[in-house]
């Protein structure tokens, strides 16, 4: 496991900023409607969050267990496939709420960014997402680059926290990365796949982001 001691992660409690929890709940509400979300919150033993979303600030008040329990509840209530589809759509929807934060890091409204070729835009977008995660909470992200693809590694992942699975399960992150790449590329469909997952026993949740768009 990683040098910062994440092999002893199991006994510790880790947090994301309140805003991240709020954004996830608002995105789920957009995708499935408020009453279905309330059912999922009840199922996930997060009844205290019903009509009581975390505030839009960076205090560390949304714990990894909450993120992961809610993902699991979606699959248990709606079935694996439908639950995962909801998670992807919520991940995509969540970009809307963090676009301003990312724009500020990226200088996306600046002419120079808009003139950049595709690959530097993808690189900058992934870098901004990694920065935002690393600076605002206990999630640990690093970016690696190969000839044809970027690898977005999450070494400490809230999405599958404490879960075990045979296949990768961090669908909400797949959706977020897809939408972020669509946005920074100016509307190209960039393939994003979770190629390994901590829930499978891998050291990181890793996403392959292809440099050549599908369209
Ligand atoms: Zn994960």
PDB file of C-alpha atoms and ligand atoms in Angstrom:
ATOM      1  CA  UNK A   1       0.000   0.000   0.000  1.00  0.00           C
ATOM      2  CA  UNK A   2       1.053   3.610  -0.235  1.00  0.00           C
ATOM      3  CA  UNK A   3       3.909   5.221   1.644  1.00  0.00           C
ATOM      4  CA  UNK A   4       1.666   7.522   3.669  1.00  0.00           C
ATOM      5  CA  UNK A   5       0.387   4.580   5.687  1.00  0.00           C
ATOM      6  CA  UNK A   6      -2.922   3.967   3.975  1.00  0.00           C
ATOM      7  CA  UNK A   7      -2.489   0.271   4.798  1.00  0.00           C
ATOM      8  CA  UNK A   8      -3.706   1.153   8.280  1.00  0.00           C
ATOM      9  CA  UNK A   9      -6.719   2.968   6.826  1.00  0.00           C
ATOM     10  CA  UNK A  10      -9.210   0.432   8.076  1.00  0.00           C
ATOM     11  CA  UNK A  11      -9.387   1.677  11.645  1.00  0.00           C
ATOM     12  CA  UNK A  12      -9.519   5.372  10.832  1.00  0.00           C
ATOM     13  CA  UNK A  13     -12.348   7.614   9.852  1.00  0.00           C
ATOM     14  CA  UNK A  14     -11.855   9.817   6.800  1.00  0.00           C
ATOM     15  CA  UNK A  15     -13.835  12.778   5.582  1.00  0.00           C
ATOM     16  CA  UNK A  16     -14.757  14.780   2.537  1.00  0.00           C
ATOM     17  CA  UNK A  17     -15.796  18.419   2.624  1.00  0.00           C
ATOM     18  CA  UNK A  18     -19.477  19.058   3.379  1.00  0.00           C
ATOM     19  CA  UNK A  19     -19.861  20.508  -0.079  1.00  0.00           C
ATOM     20  CA  UNK A  20     -18.929  17.191  -1.683  1.00  0.00           C
ATOM     21  CA  UNK A  21     -21.694  15.423   0.230  1.00  0.00           C
ATOM     22  CA  UNK A  22     -24.145  18.171  -0.598  1.00  0.00           C
ATOM     23  CA  UNK A  23     -23.272  18.025  -4.289  1.00  0.00           C
ATOM     24  CA  UNK A  24     -23.689  14.241  -4.342  1.00  0.00           C
ATOM     25  CA  UNK A  25     -27.101  14.448  -2.658  1.00  0.00           C
ATOM     26  CA  UNK A  26     -28.312  17.258  -4.939  1.00  0.00           C
ATOM     27  CA  UNK A  27     -27.111  15.298  -7.986  1.00  0.00           C
ATOM     28  CA  UNK A  28     -28.911  12.161  -6.847  1.00  0.00           C
ATOM     29  CA  UNK A  29     -32.015  14.275  -6.307  1.00  0.00           C
ATOM     30  CA  UNK A  30     -31.705  15.557  -9.897  1.00  0.00           C
ATOM     31  CA  UNK A  31     -31.443  12.021 -11.239  1.00  0.00           C
ATOM     32  CA  UNK A  32     -33.913  10.034  -9.130  1.00  0.00           C
ATOM     33  CA  UNK A  33     -36.177  12.604  -7.465  1.00  0.00           C
ATOM     34  CA  UNK A  34     -36.316  13.666  -3.850  1.00  0.00           C
ATOM     35  CA  UNK A  35     -38.583  10.948  -2.480  1.00  0.00           C
ATOM     36  CA  UNK A  36     -36.537   8.092  -4.009  1.00  0.00           C
ATOM     37  CA  UNK A  37     -33.409   9.690  -2.578  1.00  0.00           C
ATOM     38  CA  UNK A  38     -35.028   9.806   0.852  1.00  0.00           C
ATOM     39  CA  UNK A  39     -35.788   6.092   0.569  1.00  0.00           C
ATOM     40  CA  UNK A  40     -32.135   5.454  -0.323  1.00  0.00           C
ATOM     41  CA  UNK A  41     -30.938   7.572   2.611  1.00  0.00           C
ATOM     42  CA  UNK A  42     -33.176   5.589   4.962  1.00  0.00           C
ATOM     43  CA  UNK A  43     -31.913   2.310   3.535  1.00  0.00           C
ATOM     44  CA  UNK A  44     -28.312   3.473   3.946  1.00  0.00           C
ATOM     45  CA  UNK A  45     -28.993   4.304   7.624  1.00  0.00           C
ATOM     46  CA  UNK A  46     -28.501   7.977   6.820  1.00  0.00           C
ATOM     47  CA  UNK A  47     -31.947   9.079   7.918  1.00  0.00           C
ATOM     48  CA  UNK A  48     -30.386  12.068   9.729  1.00  0.00           C
ATOM     49  CA  UNK A  49     -29.459  13.486   6.313  1.00  0.00           C
ATOM     50  CA  UNK A  50     -33.047  13.576   5.041  1.00  0.00           C
ATOM     51  CA  UNK A  51     -33.942  17.263   4.529  1.00  0.00           C
ATOM     52  CA  UNK A  52     -30.683  18.006   6.298  1.00  0.00           C
ATOM     53  CA  UNK A  53     -27.999  18.035   3.616  1.00  0.00           C
ATOM     54  CA  UNK A  54     -24.486  19.084   4.568  1.00  0.00           C
ATOM     55  CA  UNK A  55     -23.923  22.832   4.080  1.00  0.00           C
ATOM     56  CA  UNK A  56     -22.054  24.233   1.067  1.00  0.00           C
ATOM     57  CA  UNK A  57     -18.735  24.711   2.847  1.00  0.00           C
ATOM     58  CA  UNK A  58     -15.361  22.981   2.970  1.00  0.00           C
ATOM     59  CA  UNK A  59     -15.551  21.765   6.597  1.00  0.00           C
ATOM     60  CA  UNK A  60     -14.829  18.051   6.788  1.00  0.00           C
ATOM     61  CA  UNK A  61     -18.280  16.789   7.716  1.00  0.00           C
ATOM     62  CA  UNK A  62     -19.178  14.136   5.111  1.00  0.00           C
ATOM     63  CA  UNK A  63     -17.511  10.863   6.006  1.00  0.00           C
ATOM     64  CA  UNK A  64     -16.342   8.164   3.590  1.00  0.00           C
ATOM     65  CA  UNK A  65     -18.830   5.687   5.119  1.00  0.00           C
ATOM     66  CA  UNK A  66     -21.745   7.906   4.120  1.00  0.00           C
ATOM     67  CA  UNK A  67     -20.570   8.138   0.523  1.00  0.00           C
ATOM     68  CA  UNK A  68     -20.080   4.399   0.261  1.00  0.00           C
ATOM     69  CA  UNK A  69     -23.266   3.379   2.116  1.00  0.00           C
ATOM     70  CA  UNK A  70     -25.353   5.450  -0.250  1.00  0.00           C
ATOM     71  CA  UNK A  71     -23.778   3.837  -3.328  1.00  0.00           C
ATOM     72  CA  UNK A  72     -24.471   0.425  -1.848  1.00  0.00           C
ATOM     73  CA  UNK A  73     -28.078   1.371  -1.068  1.00  0.00           C
ATOM     74  CA  UNK A  74     -28.673   2.337  -4.722  1.00  0.00           C
ATOM     75  CA  UNK A  75     -27.610  -1.143  -5.820  1.00  0.00           C
ATOM     76  CA  UNK A  76     -29.581  -2.917  -3.089  1.00  0.00           C
ATOM     77  CA  UNK A  77     -32.796  -1.007  -3.775  1.00  0.00           C
ATOM     78  CA  UNK A  78     -32.695  -0.789  -7.578  1.00  0.00           C
ATOM     79  CA  UNK A  79     -30.583  -3.852  -8.424  1.00  0.00           C
ATOM     80  CA  UNK A  80     -26.951  -3.808  -9.392  1.00  0.00           C
ATOM     81  CA  UNK A  81     -27.294  -2.588 -12.977  1.00  0.00           C
ATOM     82  CA  UNK A  82     -29.915   0.091 -12.408  1.00  0.00           C
ATOM     83  CA  UNK A  83     -28.257   1.242  -9.179  1.00  0.00           C
ATOM     84  CA  UNK A  84     -24.949   1.632 -10.960  1.00  0.00           C
ATOM     85  CA  UNK A  85     -26.617   3.502 -13.832  1.00  0.00           C
ATOM     86  CA  UNK A  86     -28.110   5.952 -11.326  1.00  0.00           C
ATOM     87  CA  UNK A  87     -24.661   6.410  -9.781  1.00  0.00           C
ATOM     88  CA  UNK A  88     -23.108   7.193 -13.185  1.00  0.00           C
ATOM     89  CA  UNK A  89     -25.825   9.710 -13.985  1.00  0.00           C
ATOM     90  CA  UNK A  90     -25.474  11.339 -10.568  1.00  0.00           C
ATOM     91  CA  UNK A  91     -21.708  11.545 -11.113  1.00  0.00           C
ATOM     92  CA  UNK A  92     -22.311  13.262 -14.445  1.00  0.00           C
ATOM     93  CA  UNK A  93     -24.890  15.608 -12.918  1.00  0.00           C
ATOM     94  CA  UNK A  94     -22.505  16.579 -10.132  1.00  0.00           C
ATOM     95  CA  UNK A  95     -20.197  18.400 -12.537  1.00  0.00           C
ATOM     96  CA  UNK A  96     -22.800  21.166 -12.808  1.00  0.00           C
ATOM     97  CA  UNK A  97     -22.326  21.945  -9.119  1.00  0.00           C
ATOM     98  CA  UNK A  98     -18.528  21.974  -9.139  1.00  0.00           C
ATOM     99  CA  UNK A  99     -18.001  23.619 -12.533  1.00  0.00           C
ATOM    100  CA  UNK A 100     -17.347  27.021 -11.001  1.00  0.00           C
ATOM    101  CA  UNK A 101     -14.686  25.624  -8.658  1.00  0.00           C
ATOM    102  CA  UNK A 102     -12.984  23.827 -11.530  1.00  0.00           C
ATOM    103  CA  UNK A 103     -13.242  26.839 -13.837  1.00  0.00           C
ATOM    104  CA  UNK A 104     -11.386  28.912 -11.284  1.00  0.00           C
ATOM    105  CA  UNK A 105      -8.515  26.389 -11.146  1.00  0.00           C
ATOM    106  CA  UNK A 106      -8.440  25.898 -14.921  1.00  0.00           C
ATOM    107  CA  UNK A 107      -8.930  29.435 -16.154  1.00  0.00           C
ATOM    108  CA  UNK A 108     -11.463  27.891 -18.490  1.00  0.00           C
ATOM    109  CA  UNK A 109     -12.920  31.178 -19.569  1.00  0.00           C
ATOM    110  CA  UNK A 110      -9.507  32.451 -20.586  1.00  0.00           C
ATOM    111  CA  UNK A 111      -8.780  32.515 -24.271  1.00  0.00           C
ATOM    112  CA  UNK A 112      -5.496  30.533 -23.947  1.00  0.00           C
ATOM    113  CA  UNK A 113      -7.276  27.513 -22.460  1.00  0.00           C
ATOM    114  CA  UNK A 114      -9.904  27.518 -25.171  1.00  0.00           C
ATOM    115  CA  UNK A 115      -7.169  27.514 -27.790  1.00  0.00           C
ATOM    116  CA  UNK A 116      -5.309  24.538 -26.335  1.00  0.00           C
ATOM    117  CA  UNK A 117      -5.377  21.235 -28.242  1.00  0.00           C
ATOM    118  CA  UNK A 118      -7.444  18.387 -26.841  1.00  0.00           C
ATOM    119  CA  UNK A 119      -4.844  16.396 -24.888  1.00  0.00           C
ATOM    120  CA  UNK A 120      -3.531  19.362 -22.852  1.00  0.00           C
ATOM    121  CA  UNK A 121      -7.141  20.252 -22.044  1.00  0.00           C
ATOM    122  CA  UNK A 122      -7.814  16.720 -20.762  1.00  0.00           C
ATOM    123  CA  UNK A 123      -4.554  16.802 -18.790  1.00  0.00           C
ATOM    124  CA  UNK A 124      -5.493  20.138 -17.221  1.00  0.00           C
ATOM    125  CA  UNK A 125      -9.012  18.963 -16.421  1.00  0.00           C
ATOM    126  CA  UNK A 126      -7.834  15.783 -14.719  1.00  0.00           C
ATOM    127  CA  UNK A 127      -5.135  17.715 -12.873  1.00  0.00           C
ATOM    128  CA  UNK A 128      -7.706  20.208 -11.604  1.00  0.00           C
ATOM    129  CA  UNK A 129      -9.991  17.411 -10.379  1.00  0.00           C
ATOM    130  CA  UNK A 130      -7.051  15.715  -8.625  1.00  0.00           C
ATOM    131  CA  UNK A 131      -5.988  19.011  -7.042  1.00  0.00           C
ATOM    132  CA  UNK A 132      -9.464  19.789  -5.840  1.00  0.00           C
ATOM    133  CA  UNK A 133      -9.774  16.338  -4.229  1.00  0.00           C
ATOM    134  CA  UNK A 134      -6.335  16.329  -2.643  1.00  0.00           C
ATOM    135  CA  UNK A 135      -6.625  19.841  -1.226  1.00  0.00           C
ATOM    136  CA  UNK A 136     -10.119  19.702   0.197  1.00  0.00           C
ATOM    137  CA  UNK A 137     -10.487  16.305   1.880  1.00  0.00           C
ATOM    138  CA  UNK A 138      -8.990  12.933   2.807  1.00  0.00           C
ATOM    139  CA  UNK A 139      -9.326  11.441  -0.667  1.00  0.00           C
ATOM    140  CA  UNK A 140      -5.879  10.769  -2.199  1.00  0.00           C
ATOM    141  CA  UNK A 141      -5.559  11.145  -5.971  1.00  0.00           C
ATOM    142  CA  UNK A 142      -2.637  11.026  -8.398  1.00  0.00           C
ATOM    143  CA  UNK A 143      -2.396  11.323 -12.138  1.00  0.00           C
ATOM    144  CA  UNK A 144      -0.260   9.183 -14.422  1.00  0.00           C
ATOM    145  CA  UNK A 145       0.162   9.582 -18.156  1.00  0.00           C
ATOM    146  CA  UNK A 146       0.892   6.985 -20.839  1.00  0.00           C
ATOM    147  CA  UNK A 147       0.998   7.288 -24.642  1.00  0.00           C
ATOM    148  CA  UNK A 148      -2.678   6.665 -25.319  1.00  0.00           C
ATOM    149  CA  UNK A 149      -4.295   7.345 -22.001  1.00  0.00           C
ATOM    150  CA  UNK A 150      -4.247   9.030 -18.644  1.00  0.00           C
ATOM    151  CA  UNK A 151      -4.581   7.002 -15.472  1.00  0.00           C
ATOM    152  CA  UNK A 152      -6.452   8.751 -12.697  1.00  0.00           C
ATOM    153  CA  UNK A 153      -5.564   6.837  -9.533  1.00  0.00           C
ATOM    154  CA  UNK A 154      -7.557   7.230  -6.340  1.00  0.00           C
ATOM    155  CA  UNK A 155      -5.378   5.706  -3.620  1.00  0.00           C
ATOM    156  CA  UNK A 156      -7.884   6.378  -0.843  1.00  0.00           C
ATOM    157  CA  UNK A 157     -11.385   6.177  -2.226  1.00  0.00           C
ATOM    158  CA  UNK A 158     -14.605   7.233  -0.486  1.00  0.00           C
ATOM    159  CA  UNK A 159     -16.911   5.743  -3.137  1.00  0.00           C
ATOM    160  CA  UNK A 160     -16.212   2.053  -2.409  1.00  0.00           C
ATOM    161  CA  UNK A 161     -14.985   2.567   1.165  1.00  0.00           C
ATOM    162  CA  UNK A 162     -15.256  -0.658   3.178  1.00  0.00           C
ATOM    163  CA  UNK A 163     -16.938  -2.584   0.351  1.00  0.00           C
ATOM    164  CA  UNK A 164     -15.827  -5.775  -1.386  1.00  0.00           C
ATOM    165  CA  UNK A 165     -16.700  -6.633  -4.980  1.00  0.00           C
ATOM    166  CA  UNK A 166     -15.553  -8.805  -7.849  1.00  0.00           C
ATOM    167  CA  UNK A 167     -15.673  -5.969 -10.384  1.00  0.00           C
ATOM    168  CA  UNK A 168     -14.962  -2.227 -10.114  1.00  0.00           C
ATOM    169  CA  UNK A 169     -17.881  -0.400  -8.477  1.00  0.00           C
ATOM    170  CA  UNK A 170     -17.017   3.301  -8.285  1.00  0.00           C
ATOM    171  CA  UNK A 171     -19.590   4.316 -10.878  1.00  0.00           C
ATOM    172  CA  UNK A 172     -20.241   7.801  -9.603  1.00  0.00           C
ATOM    173  CA  UNK A 173     -16.575   8.649 -10.178  1.00  0.00           C
ATOM    174  CA  UNK A 174     -16.782   7.236 -13.718  1.00  0.00           C
ATOM    175  CA  UNK A 175     -19.731   9.568 -14.393  1.00  0.00           C
ATOM    176  CA  UNK A 176     -17.951  12.582 -12.949  1.00  0.00           C
ATOM    177  CA  UNK A 177     -14.821  11.931 -15.024  1.00  0.00           C
ATOM    178  CA  UNK A 178     -16.878  11.361 -18.200  1.00  0.00           C
ATOM    179  CA  UNK A 179     -18.755  14.620 -17.805  1.00  0.00           C
ATOM    180  CA  UNK A 180     -15.641  16.574 -16.822  1.00  0.00           C
ATOM    181  CA  UNK A 181     -13.825  15.317 -19.933  1.00  0.00           C
ATOM    182  CA  UNK A 182     -16.862  16.130 -22.107  1.00  0.00           C
ATOM    183  CA  UNK A 183     -16.809  19.645 -20.723  1.00  0.00           C
ATOM    184  CA  UNK A 184     -13.081  20.458 -20.926  1.00  0.00           C
ATOM    185  CA  UNK A 185     -12.875  18.943 -24.427  1.00  0.00           C
ATOM    186  CA  UNK A 186     -15.679  21.172 -25.686  1.00  0.00           C
ATOM    187  CA  UNK A 187     -18.192  18.363 -26.187  1.00  0.00           C
ATOM    188  CA  UNK A 188     -16.162  15.307 -27.224  1.00  0.00           C
ATOM    189  CA  UNK A 189     -16.992  11.861 -25.844  1.00  0.00           C
ATOM    190  CA  UNK A 190     -13.907  10.604 -24.067  1.00  0.00           C
ATOM    191  CA  UNK A 191     -13.855   6.968 -22.923  1.00  0.00           C
ATOM    192  CA  UNK A 192     -13.459   6.531 -19.171  1.00  0.00           C
ATOM    193  CA  UNK A 193     -13.226   3.098 -17.595  1.00  0.00           C
ATOM    194  CA  UNK A 194     -12.484   2.038 -14.031  1.00  0.00           C
ATOM    195  CA  UNK A 195      -9.818  -0.592 -14.661  1.00  0.00           C
ATOM    196  CA  UNK A 196      -9.221  -1.650 -11.079  1.00  0.00           C
ATOM    197  CA  UNK A 197     -10.930  -1.000  -7.759  1.00  0.00           C
ATOM    198  CA  UNK A 198      -9.886  -1.113  -4.105  1.00  0.00           C
ATOM    199  CA  UNK A 199     -13.088  -3.122  -3.478  1.00  0.00           C
ATOM    200  CA  UNK A 200     -11.475  -5.926  -5.531  1.00  0.00           C
ATOM    201  CA  UNK A 201      -8.346  -5.819  -3.409  1.00  0.00           C
ATOM    202  CA  UNK A 202      -6.403  -3.531  -5.776  1.00  0.00           C
ATOM    203  CA  UNK A 203      -4.152  -0.853  -4.257  1.00  0.00           C
ATOM    204  CA  UNK A 204      -6.114   1.954  -5.931  1.00  0.00           C
ATOM    205  CA  UNK A 205      -9.305   2.737  -7.797  1.00  0.00           C
ATOM    206  CA  UNK A 206      -7.848   3.544 -11.205  1.00  0.00           C
ATOM    207  CA  UNK A 207      -9.581   5.082 -14.196  1.00  0.00           C
ATOM    208  CA  UNK A 208      -8.238   4.898 -17.736  1.00  0.00           C
ATOM    209  CA  UNK A 209      -9.105   8.058 -19.653  1.00  0.00           C
ATOM    210  CA  UNK A 210      -8.426   7.708 -23.389  1.00  0.00           C
ATOM    211  CA  UNK A 211      -6.681  10.530 -25.205  1.00  0.00           C
ATOM    212  CA  UNK A 212      -8.481   9.829 -28.488  1.00  0.00           C
ATOM    213  CA  UNK A 213     -12.190  10.653 -28.261  1.00  0.00           C
ATOM    214  CA  UNK A 214     -14.857   8.213 -29.419  1.00  0.00           C
ATOM    215  CA  UNK A 215     -16.338  10.739 -31.832  1.00  0.00           C
TER     216      UNK A 215
HETATM  217 ZN1  LIG B   1     -13.278   3.087  -5.220  1.00  0.00          ZN
END
